Short mmCIF file of C-alpha atoms in Angstrom, two decimals:
data_model
loop_
_atom_site.label_atom_id
_atom_site.label_comp_id
_atom_site.label_asym_id
_atom_site.label_seq_id
_atom_site.Cartn_x
_atom_site.Cartn_y
_atom_site.Cartn_z
CA MET A 1 65.98 114.46 89.97
CA LEU A 2 69.66 114.60 89.03
CA LYS A 3 71.87 112.91 91.60
CA LYS A 4 75.66 112.82 91.68
CA PHE A 5 77.70 109.86 92.85
CA VAL A 6 81.38 109.04 93.24
CA CYS A 7 81.76 105.35 92.52
CA ILE A 8 83.91 103.69 95.20
CA ILE A 9 84.14 100.26 93.62
CA CYS A 10 87.57 100.85 92.11
CA PRO A 11 90.25 103.55 92.35
CA ASN A 12 89.07 105.27 89.16
CA GLY A 13 86.45 106.99 91.32
CA CYS A 14 84.12 107.74 88.40
CA GLU A 15 81.88 110.74 88.89
CA ILE A 16 78.47 109.47 87.91
CA SER A 17 75.40 111.61 87.44
CA ALA A 18 72.10 109.79 87.39
CA GLU A 19 68.58 110.93 86.63
CA VAL A 20 66.57 109.33 89.41
CA GLU A 21 62.82 109.16 89.84
CA ASP A 22 61.08 107.31 92.70
CA GLY A 23 64.34 105.57 93.52
CA LYS A 24 64.69 104.27 89.97
CA ILE A 25 67.49 105.16 87.58
CA ILE A 26 66.12 106.74 84.42
CA SER A 27 69.47 107.53 82.85
CA LEU A 28 73.07 107.47 83.95
CA GLN A 29 76.25 109.18 82.77
CA GLY A 30 79.92 109.04 83.66
CA ALA A 31 80.37 105.43 84.67
CA GLY A 32 83.53 103.97 83.17
CA CYS A 33 82.26 100.40 83.48
CA PRO A 34 79.06 98.42 84.22
CA ARG A 35 79.94 98.24 87.91
CA GLY A 36 79.17 101.95 88.13
CA GLN A 37 75.51 101.36 87.33
CA GLU A 38 75.36 98.55 89.90
CA TYR A 39 76.95 100.84 92.46
CA VAL A 40 74.45 103.65 91.88
CA HIS A 41 71.58 101.18 92.09
CA GLN A 42 72.95 99.84 95.37
CA GLU A 43 73.45 103.35 96.74
CA LEU A 44 69.81 104.16 96.03
CA VAL A 45 68.32 100.95 97.41
CA ASN A 46 70.60 100.03 100.29
CA PRO A 47 74.12 101.50 100.47
CA VAL A 48 76.66 98.93 101.65
CA ARG A 49 80.28 99.21 102.78
CA ASN A 50 83.06 96.92 103.76
CA ILE A 51 84.96 97.74 106.94
CA ALA A 52 88.27 96.67 108.37
CA SER A 53 89.34 96.59 111.98
CA SER A 54 91.28 94.32 114.29
CA VAL A 55 90.62 91.75 116.98
CA LEU A 56 92.62 91.13 120.14
CA LEU A 57 94.97 88.20 119.77
CA GLU A 58 96.22 86.12 122.68
CA GLY A 59 99.65 84.55 122.54
CA GLY A 60 100.48 85.93 119.12
CA ALA A 61 103.60 87.57 117.73
CA LEU A 62 101.41 90.68 117.39
CA PRO A 63 98.77 91.92 119.85
CA LEU A 64 96.12 92.32 117.13
CA ALA A 65 94.86 90.34 114.19
CA SER A 66 93.52 92.50 111.39
CA VAL A 67 90.06 91.58 110.11
CA ARG A 68 87.61 92.64 107.41
CA LEU A 69 84.19 91.59 106.24
CA SER A 70 83.87 88.91 103.58
CA LYS A 71 81.12 91.02 101.98
CA PRO A 72 79.97 94.60 102.49
CA VAL A 73 77.17 95.24 104.97
CA PRO A 74 74.45 97.92 105.05
CA LYS A 75 76.01 101.27 105.88
CA ASP A 76 73.70 101.83 108.84
CA ARG A 77 74.89 98.60 110.48
CA ILE A 78 78.59 99.50 110.45
CA PHE A 79 78.78 100.57 114.09
CA ASP A 80 76.74 97.54 115.23
CA VAL A 81 79.21 95.31 113.41
CA MET A 82 82.11 97.20 115.00
CA LYS A 83 80.66 96.40 118.46
CA GLU A 84 80.65 92.70 117.60
CA ILE A 85 84.22 92.87 116.30
CA LYS A 86 85.30 94.55 119.55
CA LYS A 87 83.83 91.69 121.61
CA ALA A 88 85.76 89.05 119.68
CA LYS A 89 89.03 87.51 120.83
CA LEU A 90 91.38 85.16 119.03
CA THR A 91 94.18 82.86 120.06
CA ALA A 92 97.34 82.57 117.97
CA PRO A 93 98.17 81.22 115.47
CA VAL A 94 95.71 82.76 113.02
CA SER A 95 95.76 82.74 109.26
CA ILE A 96 94.29 84.74 106.41
CA GLY A 97 90.70 83.85 105.61
CA GLN A 98 89.96 82.31 109.01
CA THR A 99 86.42 83.15 110.13
CA VAL A 100 86.15 85.11 113.36
CA ILE A 101 82.39 85.69 113.38
CA PRO A 102 80.25 83.84 110.84
CA HIS A 103 77.23 85.79 109.56
CA VAL A 104 77.86 88.71 111.85
CA LEU A 105 74.54 89.92 113.35
CA GLY A 106 72.72 87.56 111.02
CA LEU A 107 73.96 89.49 108.00
CA ASP A 108 75.25 87.74 104.90
CA SER A 109 78.87 88.54 105.77
CA ASP A 110 81.60 86.97 107.87
CA VAL A 111 84.32 88.70 109.86
CA ILE A 112 87.53 87.18 108.54
CA VAL A 113 91.20 87.40 109.52
CA THR A 114 93.48 89.22 107.05
CA LYS A 115 96.92 88.50 108.47
CA ASN A 116 98.93 85.36 109.20
CA ILE A 117 100.23 85.62 112.76
CA PRO A 118 102.27 82.87 114.40
CA VAL A 119 102.46 82.07 118.10
CA ARG A 120 104.73 84.42 120.06
CA MET B 1 132.52 90.20 101.31
CA GLU B 2 129.65 88.12 99.99
CA GLN B 3 128.90 88.27 96.26
CA LYS B 4 125.33 88.33 94.97
CA ASP B 5 123.75 88.74 91.57
CA VAL B 6 121.08 91.11 92.86
CA ILE B 7 120.62 92.84 96.19
CA ILE B 8 117.24 94.36 96.82
CA ILE B 9 117.12 97.03 99.50
CA GLY B 10 113.65 96.93 101.04
CA GLY B 11 111.22 94.03 101.45
CA GLY B 12 107.99 95.90 100.81
CA PRO B 13 105.66 95.51 97.84
CA ALA B 14 108.28 96.78 95.35
CA GLY B 15 111.15 94.67 96.63
CA LEU B 16 109.10 91.49 96.92
CA ALA B 17 107.52 91.83 93.47
CA ALA B 18 110.93 92.51 91.91
CA ALA B 19 112.44 89.46 93.62
CA VAL B 20 109.69 87.09 92.54
CA GLU B 21 109.80 88.29 88.96
CA LEU B 22 113.62 88.07 88.87
CA CYS B 23 113.33 84.42 89.88
CA ARG B 24 110.89 83.81 87.08
CA ARG B 25 113.46 85.35 84.72
CA GLY B 26 116.07 82.87 85.90
CA VAL B 27 118.00 85.13 88.29
CA ARG B 28 118.08 83.21 91.55
CA ASP B 29 121.07 84.60 93.42
CA ILE B 30 119.05 87.32 95.12
CA LEU B 31 119.11 88.79 98.60
CA ILE B 32 116.47 91.08 100.06
CA LEU B 33 117.56 93.30 102.95
CA GLU B 34 114.71 94.44 105.19
CA ARG B 35 115.11 96.58 108.29
CA GLU B 36 111.82 95.52 109.93
CA GLU B 37 111.43 92.17 111.69
CA THR B 38 109.01 90.95 109.02
CA ALA B 39 108.83 91.74 105.33
CA GLY B 40 105.76 93.22 103.65
CA GLY B 41 106.51 96.89 104.13
CA ILE B 42 103.90 99.39 105.17
CA LEU B 43 101.12 97.06 103.94
CA LYS B 44 101.26 95.33 107.34
CA GLN B 45 99.48 98.26 108.91
CA CYS B 46 97.19 99.13 105.98
CA ILE B 47 94.39 96.86 107.12
CA HIS B 48 91.67 98.61 105.06
CA ASP B 49 90.59 96.99 101.83
CA GLY B 50 90.81 98.16 98.24
CA PHE B 51 94.23 96.78 97.35
CA GLY B 52 94.80 94.43 94.43
CA LEU B 53 91.97 95.47 92.10
CA THR B 54 94.37 96.06 89.21
CA ARG B 55 97.01 93.42 89.98
CA PHE B 56 94.76 90.58 91.24
CA HIS B 57 91.27 91.67 90.10
CA THR B 58 89.93 91.35 93.61
CA THR B 59 89.80 93.63 96.61
CA LEU B 60 92.21 92.78 99.41
CA SER B 61 93.47 94.34 102.63
CA GLY B 62 97.12 95.40 102.79
CA PRO B 63 98.33 92.36 104.76
CA GLU B 64 96.51 90.02 102.36
CA TYR B 65 98.05 91.77 99.37
CA ALA B 66 101.54 91.51 100.89
CA GLN B 67 101.02 87.85 101.76
CA ARG B 68 100.47 86.99 98.09
CA PHE B 69 104.01 88.15 97.35
CA LEU B 70 105.45 86.70 100.57
CA ASP B 71 104.04 83.30 99.61
CA GLU B 72 105.75 83.57 96.23
CA THR B 73 109.10 84.55 97.73
CA GLU B 74 108.84 81.57 100.04
CA LYS B 75 107.96 79.25 97.18
CA GLU B 76 110.93 80.54 95.19
CA ASN B 77 113.13 80.21 98.26
CA ILE B 78 114.26 83.82 98.04
CA GLN B 79 116.57 84.84 100.85
CA ILE B 80 115.27 87.72 102.99
CA LEU B 81 117.42 89.09 105.80
CA THR B 82 114.98 90.83 108.13
CA GLY B 83 115.94 93.05 111.04
CA THR B 84 118.76 94.26 108.83
CA SER B 85 119.35 97.93 108.08
CA VAL B 86 121.48 99.00 105.17
CA LEU B 87 123.99 101.55 106.36
CA SER B 88 125.69 102.38 103.11
CA LEU B 89 125.68 101.83 99.38
CA THR B 90 128.65 102.75 97.22
CA PRO B 91 128.64 103.62 93.51
CA ASP B 92 130.34 100.30 92.79
CA ARG B 93 127.50 98.45 94.54
CA VAL B 94 129.04 97.49 97.85
CA VAL B 95 126.24 97.24 100.39
CA THR B 96 126.99 97.45 104.10
CA ALA B 97 124.22 96.31 106.41
CA VAL B 98 123.82 95.71 110.12
CA GLY B 99 121.62 93.03 111.66
CA ARG B 100 121.64 90.35 114.32
CA GLY B 101 124.94 88.94 113.10
CA GLY B 102 126.65 92.33 113.19
CA LEU B 103 128.05 94.15 110.18
CA LYS B 104 127.84 92.49 106.79
CA HIS B 105 129.28 93.51 103.44
CA PHE B 106 127.88 92.48 100.10
CA LYS B 107 128.85 93.16 96.54
CA ALA B 108 126.18 92.83 93.86
CA LYS B 109 126.07 92.83 90.07
CA ALA B 110 122.88 94.87 90.38
CA VAL B 111 121.27 96.72 93.26
CA VAL B 112 117.54 97.39 93.35
CA LEU B 113 116.46 100.38 95.39
CA ALA B 114 113.05 99.59 96.89
CA MET B 115 113.07 101.56 100.14
CA GLY B 116 109.66 103.14 99.72
CA CYS B 117 108.85 106.55 101.10
CA ARG B 118 108.46 108.40 104.36
CA GLU B 119 105.96 110.90 105.66
CA ARG B 120 106.37 114.63 105.80
CA THR B 121 106.21 115.79 109.39
CA ARG B 122 105.22 118.87 111.35
CA GLY B 123 108.86 119.96 111.16
CA ALA B 124 108.78 119.90 107.37
CA LEU B 125 105.77 122.24 107.41
CA ALA B 126 107.12 124.46 110.16
CA ILE B 127 103.73 124.81 111.88
CA PRO B 128 104.19 127.31 114.71
CA GLY B 129 102.89 126.87 118.23
CA GLU B 130 103.51 124.69 121.26
CA ARG B 131 105.02 121.24 120.97
CA PRO B 132 102.64 119.03 122.95
CA ALA B 133 102.02 115.30 122.64
CA GLY B 134 99.15 114.38 120.36
CA VAL B 135 100.57 115.40 117.00
CA PHE B 136 101.02 112.35 114.78
CA THR B 137 101.64 111.66 111.14
CA ALA B 138 98.85 109.53 109.67
CA GLY B 139 101.10 106.52 109.21
CA VAL B 140 102.35 106.63 112.78
CA ALA B 141 98.79 106.85 114.11
CA GLN B 142 97.93 103.92 111.83
CA SER B 143 100.81 101.90 113.23
CA TYR B 144 99.80 102.65 116.85
CA ILE B 145 96.18 101.65 116.25
CA ASN B 146 96.54 98.77 113.81
CA LEU B 147 99.75 97.14 114.98
CA HIS B 148 100.29 98.12 118.60
CA ASN B 149 96.73 98.28 119.93
CA ARG B 150 97.16 101.86 121.16
CA MET B 151 94.45 104.42 120.56
CA VAL B 152 95.94 107.83 119.75
CA GLY B 153 93.19 110.10 121.06
CA LYS B 154 89.50 110.92 121.46
CA ARG B 155 88.97 114.13 119.50
CA ALA B 156 91.00 114.54 116.36
CA VAL B 157 91.41 116.94 113.49
CA ILE B 158 93.33 116.10 110.38
CA LEU B 159 95.64 118.34 108.40
CA GLY B 160 96.00 117.34 104.77
CA SER B 161 93.60 115.38 102.62
CA GLY B 162 96.03 112.66 101.60
CA ASP B 163 94.63 109.17 101.28
CA ILE B 164 96.21 107.85 104.49
CA GLY B 165 94.84 110.80 106.45
CA MET B 166 91.33 110.19 105.16
CA ILE B 167 91.60 106.47 105.81
CA MET B 168 92.69 107.27 109.36
CA ALA B 169 89.72 109.62 109.74
CA ARG B 170 87.45 106.64 109.08
CA ARG B 171 89.53 104.31 111.23
CA LEU B 172 89.47 106.68 114.21
CA THR B 173 85.72 107.15 113.82
CA LEU B 174 85.12 103.40 113.72
CA GLU B 175 87.19 103.06 116.89
CA GLY B 176 84.99 105.57 118.68
CA ALA B 177 86.97 108.80 118.34
CA GLU B 178 85.41 112.01 117.10
CA VAL B 179 87.02 113.46 113.98
CA SER B 180 85.80 117.05 113.65
CA ALA B 181 87.34 118.06 110.33
CA VAL B 182 89.96 117.64 107.64
CA PHE B 183 91.84 120.75 106.50
CA GLU B 184 93.53 120.99 103.12
CA ILE B 185 95.77 123.89 102.16
CA GLN B 186 95.25 123.44 98.41
CA PRO B 187 91.97 124.49 96.80
CA TYR B 188 91.46 120.84 95.76
CA PRO B 189 91.68 117.54 97.66
CA SER B 190 95.01 115.74 97.56
CA GLY B 191 93.59 112.23 97.93
CA LEU B 192 91.43 110.03 95.71
CA PRO B 193 87.73 110.90 95.26
CA ARG B 194 86.62 107.45 96.43
CA ASN B 195 88.33 108.05 99.79
CA ILE B 196 86.70 111.46 100.20
CA HIS B 197 83.41 109.68 99.71
CA GLN B 198 83.85 106.49 101.71
CA CYS B 199 86.09 107.84 104.49
CA LEU B 200 84.79 111.38 105.04
CA GLU B 201 81.31 111.88 103.56
CA ASP B 202 80.09 108.49 104.81
CA TYR B 203 80.94 109.53 108.36
CA GLY B 204 79.90 113.17 108.10
CA ILE B 205 83.45 114.53 108.42
CA PRO B 206 83.72 117.96 106.76
CA LEU B 207 86.60 118.76 104.40
CA TYR B 208 87.76 122.38 104.42
CA LEU B 209 89.72 123.29 101.29
CA SER B 210 92.14 126.28 101.27
CA HIS B 211 92.59 125.96 105.04
CA THR B 212 95.59 125.17 107.15
CA VAL B 213 96.65 124.87 110.77
CA THR B 214 98.34 128.08 111.90
CA ASP B 215 98.79 127.45 115.60
CA ILE B 216 99.03 124.53 117.98
CA HIS B 217 97.90 124.81 121.61
CA GLY B 218 98.58 122.73 124.69
CA LYS B 219 101.47 122.13 127.05
CA ALA B 220 101.77 118.42 127.87
CA ARG B 221 98.97 117.29 125.54
CA LEU B 222 97.39 119.00 122.57
CA THR B 223 94.29 120.98 123.58
CA GLY B 224 93.41 122.53 120.25
CA VAL B 225 94.53 124.05 116.98
CA THR B 226 93.95 127.35 115.22
CA VAL B 227 92.98 127.03 111.60
CA SER B 228 93.08 129.80 108.98
CA GLN B 229 91.93 130.21 105.45
CA VAL B 230 94.69 130.66 102.89
CA ASP B 231 94.83 132.84 99.78
CA GLU B 232 95.86 131.83 96.24
CA LYS B 233 99.50 131.95 97.30
CA LEU B 234 98.66 129.54 100.16
CA LYS B 235 99.38 132.30 102.72
CA PRO B 236 97.07 132.42 105.77
CA VAL B 237 94.50 135.22 105.57
CA PRO B 238 94.55 137.35 108.77
CA GLY B 239 91.19 137.54 110.51
CA THR B 240 90.02 134.10 109.35
CA GLU B 241 91.38 132.24 112.40
CA GLN B 242 89.12 129.65 113.93
CA ASP B 243 89.86 127.53 116.99
CA PHE B 244 89.13 123.81 117.07
CA SER B 245 89.47 121.97 120.33
CA CYS B 246 91.05 118.53 119.98
CA ASP B 247 93.52 116.23 121.71
CA THR B 248 94.96 114.82 118.49
CA LEU B 249 96.24 116.30 115.26
CA ILE B 250 96.84 113.86 112.43
CA LEU B 251 99.13 115.05 109.64
CA SER B 252 98.62 113.69 106.17
CA VAL B 253 100.72 116.19 104.29
CA GLY B 254 102.63 114.20 101.75
CA LEU B 255 105.10 111.42 101.21
CA ILE B 256 108.74 111.72 100.18
CA PRO B 257 110.75 108.94 98.55
CA GLU B 258 113.36 107.61 100.98
CA ASN B 259 116.55 108.27 99.04
CA GLU B 260 119.29 108.71 101.64
CA LEU B 261 121.12 105.60 100.41
CA SER B 262 120.55 106.45 96.74
CA MET B 263 122.12 109.88 97.22
CA GLN B 264 125.03 108.34 99.09
CA ALA B 265 125.67 106.16 96.04
CA GLY B 266 125.61 109.26 93.84
CA VAL B 267 122.27 108.53 92.17
CA GLN B 268 120.90 111.60 90.41
CA ILE B 269 117.61 112.69 92.01
CA ASP B 270 114.74 114.39 90.17
CA PRO B 271 113.79 117.49 92.23
CA ARG B 272 110.13 117.01 91.25
CA THR B 273 109.63 113.34 92.14
CA LYS B 274 112.37 113.36 94.87
CA GLY B 275 113.20 109.95 93.43
CA ALA B 276 115.92 108.80 91.06
CA VAL B 277 116.09 109.96 87.45
CA VAL B 278 115.51 106.71 85.55
CA ASP B 279 114.99 105.39 82.04
CA GLU B 280 112.46 102.83 80.85
CA PHE B 281 114.63 100.10 82.41
CA CYS B 282 114.24 101.72 85.86
CA ARG B 283 118.01 102.27 85.64
CA THR B 284 119.40 105.17 87.67
CA SER B 285 122.35 107.38 86.76
CA VAL B 286 124.71 104.97 88.57
CA GLU B 287 125.78 101.84 86.69
CA GLY B 288 123.97 98.72 87.94
CA ILE B 289 121.66 100.54 90.35
CA PHE B 290 117.93 100.38 89.63
CA ALA B 291 114.89 101.78 91.43
CA ALA B 292 111.16 101.08 91.55
CA GLY B 293 108.13 101.69 93.71
CA ASN B 294 107.62 104.58 96.10
CA VAL B 295 111.35 105.25 96.36
CA LEU B 296 111.21 106.18 92.68
CA HIS B 297 108.02 108.23 92.80
CA VAL B 298 105.08 108.12 95.18
CA HIS B 299 102.27 105.98 93.79
CA ASP B 300 98.60 106.23 94.65
CA LEU B 301 98.01 102.47 94.35
CA VAL B 302 100.20 99.61 95.48
CA ASP B 303 99.12 97.68 92.39
CA PHE B 304 101.17 100.10 90.29
CA VAL B 305 104.13 99.67 92.62
CA SER B 306 104.10 95.90 92.02
CA LEU B 307 103.67 96.27 88.27
CA GLU B 308 106.52 98.77 88.09
CA ALA B 309 108.80 96.49 90.13
CA GLU B 310 107.93 93.57 87.88
CA ARG B 311 108.89 95.60 84.82
CA LEU B 312 112.12 96.58 86.57
CA ALA B 313 112.87 92.89 87.13
CA ASP B 314 112.78 92.30 83.36
CA SER B 315 115.51 94.89 82.87
CA VAL B 316 117.58 93.82 85.86
CA ALA B 317 117.48 90.19 84.68
CA GLU B 318 118.62 91.33 81.23
CA TYR B 319 121.38 93.43 82.79
CA VAL B 320 122.64 90.62 85.04
CA LYS B 321 122.74 88.19 82.12
CA SER B 322 124.21 90.41 79.40
CA GLY B 323 126.00 93.03 81.48
CA SER B 324 124.48 95.93 79.57
CA LEU B 325 121.29 97.62 78.46
CA PRO B 326 120.66 99.93 75.48
CA GLU B 327 121.94 103.47 75.85
CA ASN B 328 119.39 106.06 77.04
CA ARG B 329 120.14 109.19 75.07
CA LEU B 330 116.64 110.63 74.76
CA SER B 331 115.06 112.79 77.42
CA ILE B 332 111.41 113.39 78.28
CA SER B 333 110.29 116.90 79.12
CA ALA B 334 106.88 118.10 80.24
CA ASP B 335 104.84 121.29 80.10
CA LYS B 336 103.60 123.21 83.13
CA ASN B 337 100.37 121.20 83.41
CA ILE B 338 102.40 118.07 84.08
CA ASN B 339 104.18 117.87 87.40
CA HIS B 340 106.63 115.17 86.40
CA THR B 341 107.11 112.04 84.35
CA VAL B 342 108.72 108.68 85.08
CA PRO B 343 110.85 107.66 83.26
CA GLN B 344 112.69 110.90 82.57
CA LYS B 345 114.92 109.33 79.89
CA ILE B 346 114.53 106.58 77.33
CA SER B 347 116.55 104.63 74.81
CA GLY B 348 113.95 105.02 72.08
CA LYS B 349 114.33 101.33 71.30
CA ASN B 350 111.66 99.92 73.62
CA GLY B 351 108.03 100.46 74.36
CA PHE B 352 107.39 101.65 77.91
CA THR B 353 104.74 102.87 80.31
CA LEU B 354 104.88 106.58 81.00
CA SER B 355 103.73 107.52 84.51
CA LEU B 356 102.86 111.10 85.30
CA ARG B 357 100.89 113.40 87.53
CA VAL B 358 99.21 116.61 86.52
CA SER B 359 100.20 119.72 88.46
CA ARG B 360 96.63 120.96 89.03
CA PRO B 361 93.12 119.60 88.45
CA LEU B 362 92.28 119.66 84.74
CA ALA B 363 88.91 119.11 83.11
CA GLY B 364 88.42 117.79 79.60
CA CYS B 365 92.05 117.53 78.63
CA GLU B 366 94.13 115.47 76.28
CA ILE B 367 97.54 114.30 77.41
CA GLN B 368 99.88 114.01 74.46
CA VAL B 369 103.26 112.42 74.06
CA LEU B 370 105.25 113.97 71.22
CA GLN B 371 108.46 113.03 69.50
CA ASN B 372 110.05 115.35 66.94
CA GLY B 373 106.92 117.50 67.18
CA LYS B 374 104.63 114.64 66.18
CA VAL B 375 102.00 113.22 68.56
CA ILE B 376 102.87 109.56 69.03
CA GLN B 377 100.47 108.77 71.85
CA SER B 378 97.56 110.53 73.50
CA LYS B 379 95.00 109.98 76.18
CA LYS B 380 91.74 111.90 76.49
CA MET B 381 90.62 112.50 80.05
CA LYS B 382 87.34 113.88 81.32
CA LYS B 383 89.17 114.96 84.44
CA ALA B 384 92.72 114.68 85.63
CA ILE B 385 93.67 115.36 89.24
CA PRO B 386 97.07 115.57 90.95
CA ALA B 387 96.01 112.80 93.38
CA GLU B 388 95.85 110.30 90.59
CA MET B 389 98.86 108.86 88.83
CA ILE B 390 98.23 108.63 85.10
CA GLN B 391 99.82 105.88 83.04
CA ILE B 392 100.16 105.98 79.29
CA PRO B 393 101.61 103.07 77.35
CA VAL B 394 103.97 104.10 74.54
CA SER B 395 104.58 101.33 72.03
CA ARG B 396 107.92 100.49 70.46
CA GLU B 397 106.40 100.94 66.99
CA SER B 398 105.39 104.54 67.66
CA LEU B 399 108.92 105.51 68.76
CA SER B 400 111.81 106.65 66.65
CA GLY B 401 115.35 105.95 67.88
CA ASN B 402 116.08 109.68 67.65
CA GLY B 403 114.48 112.79 69.07
CA ASN B 404 113.57 113.78 72.62
CA LEU B 405 110.03 113.34 73.90
CA GLU B 406 107.69 116.02 75.14
CA VAL B 407 104.59 115.49 77.22
CA ARG B 408 101.84 118.06 77.38
CA ALA B 409 98.26 118.42 78.53
CA LEU B 410 95.95 120.31 76.21
CA CYS B 411 92.80 121.69 77.80
#
């Protein structure tokens, strides 16, 4: 079966068409780099996405600290992860890379801070 | 009046990158003027990831990307006056700014315009209907949600398929709002394919092409919009009206370079880019005034903004040191498939990177750069879309010092 994909790994957004049988890639066309093949494979087996949000910050110069995941998580767990992020709270100061939730929901990904925010 | 070698107006990604690179080129008497309380520009509120793939070979969020340049400016001890708005810029490079200390006047050997861009609003589109609360531009909604911890609504529709609009569609969905649809007046999307996929398709948000909002309902708060199909001339087709109930309308209908100060200084503006007409040195029509980043032309990726500002810094450093740059006598014209090019002029003595956008989606085309009727550079593209900025390097060796350049897309 011919399946079409838009690779989201980089801004090139390659349109990839892949001949897929039983979840396996038989042939693949349109990928501008090897990451395209990896992406299609991932999409077939277990699509993953990174998400960004923010966490409430107490005593900071800003009311929110922006966060993202250190690694993408399965697409169907995105809203579960969002619930965990919503529960979290931080106290200023915070800095980029600081872990908010290690291994969120037991997944191989941490919620990390993406902004340096000093105390108010 | 304080004298400076270089004054940079705007402390966003373009201004910061230019400052850091100028320092590396030995120009240290620099001042950045930034109207916000902290530098970093709009990246502060762009908390999604995907920045930095070209410039840093890793994927970063907006604040992380900005911090890389902020760290450098700190290391280089570059002076940034935040909370300072520039009120005027004269053709002889006198900058008047207002901040905590009141009015300040500066005179610079070179001025770098790095003010970025602003969003088109409902007013610019002249959408008829009531004027209730609940109509936001995508960037304003982004600022409310990501910086001020204020949710903008529960049920949203989005007009325009620009990247920020699509990113906000995902953001609103993640935050628990319902985004019913995105409407795009053009027959093709105006944002990047990867955002259509990861911001709309992933969350089941439909994209309606050749559709626009033709009426807005609600007194105090938005209660819904009327949407119509449009014909080839982008005129609404009577009888195709459809009502969508919503409390929020997000507009993602284009960005315009912020050139009020540039125009005040007499800088010639390109009606297509709405930014300055520049040469390969990022030099405007006014002596000693340079421009880079989104104030010059709207970029799709911040990585290209930084790279452009870094190239500008090379020229500005050269200009500050020697007081002049080669003459730019040659012009660059484009055919109807190309919306615009940057630069619009060149000296013919240097290699440069040509940036352009196509005016409509093209499949299987070759973009050619010609001088004196001879193809000196070309790029084959399986597809070219207006959403994507195309960059073509033109080497010094391929150029002749005489003869204007033409750019065309052959399909």
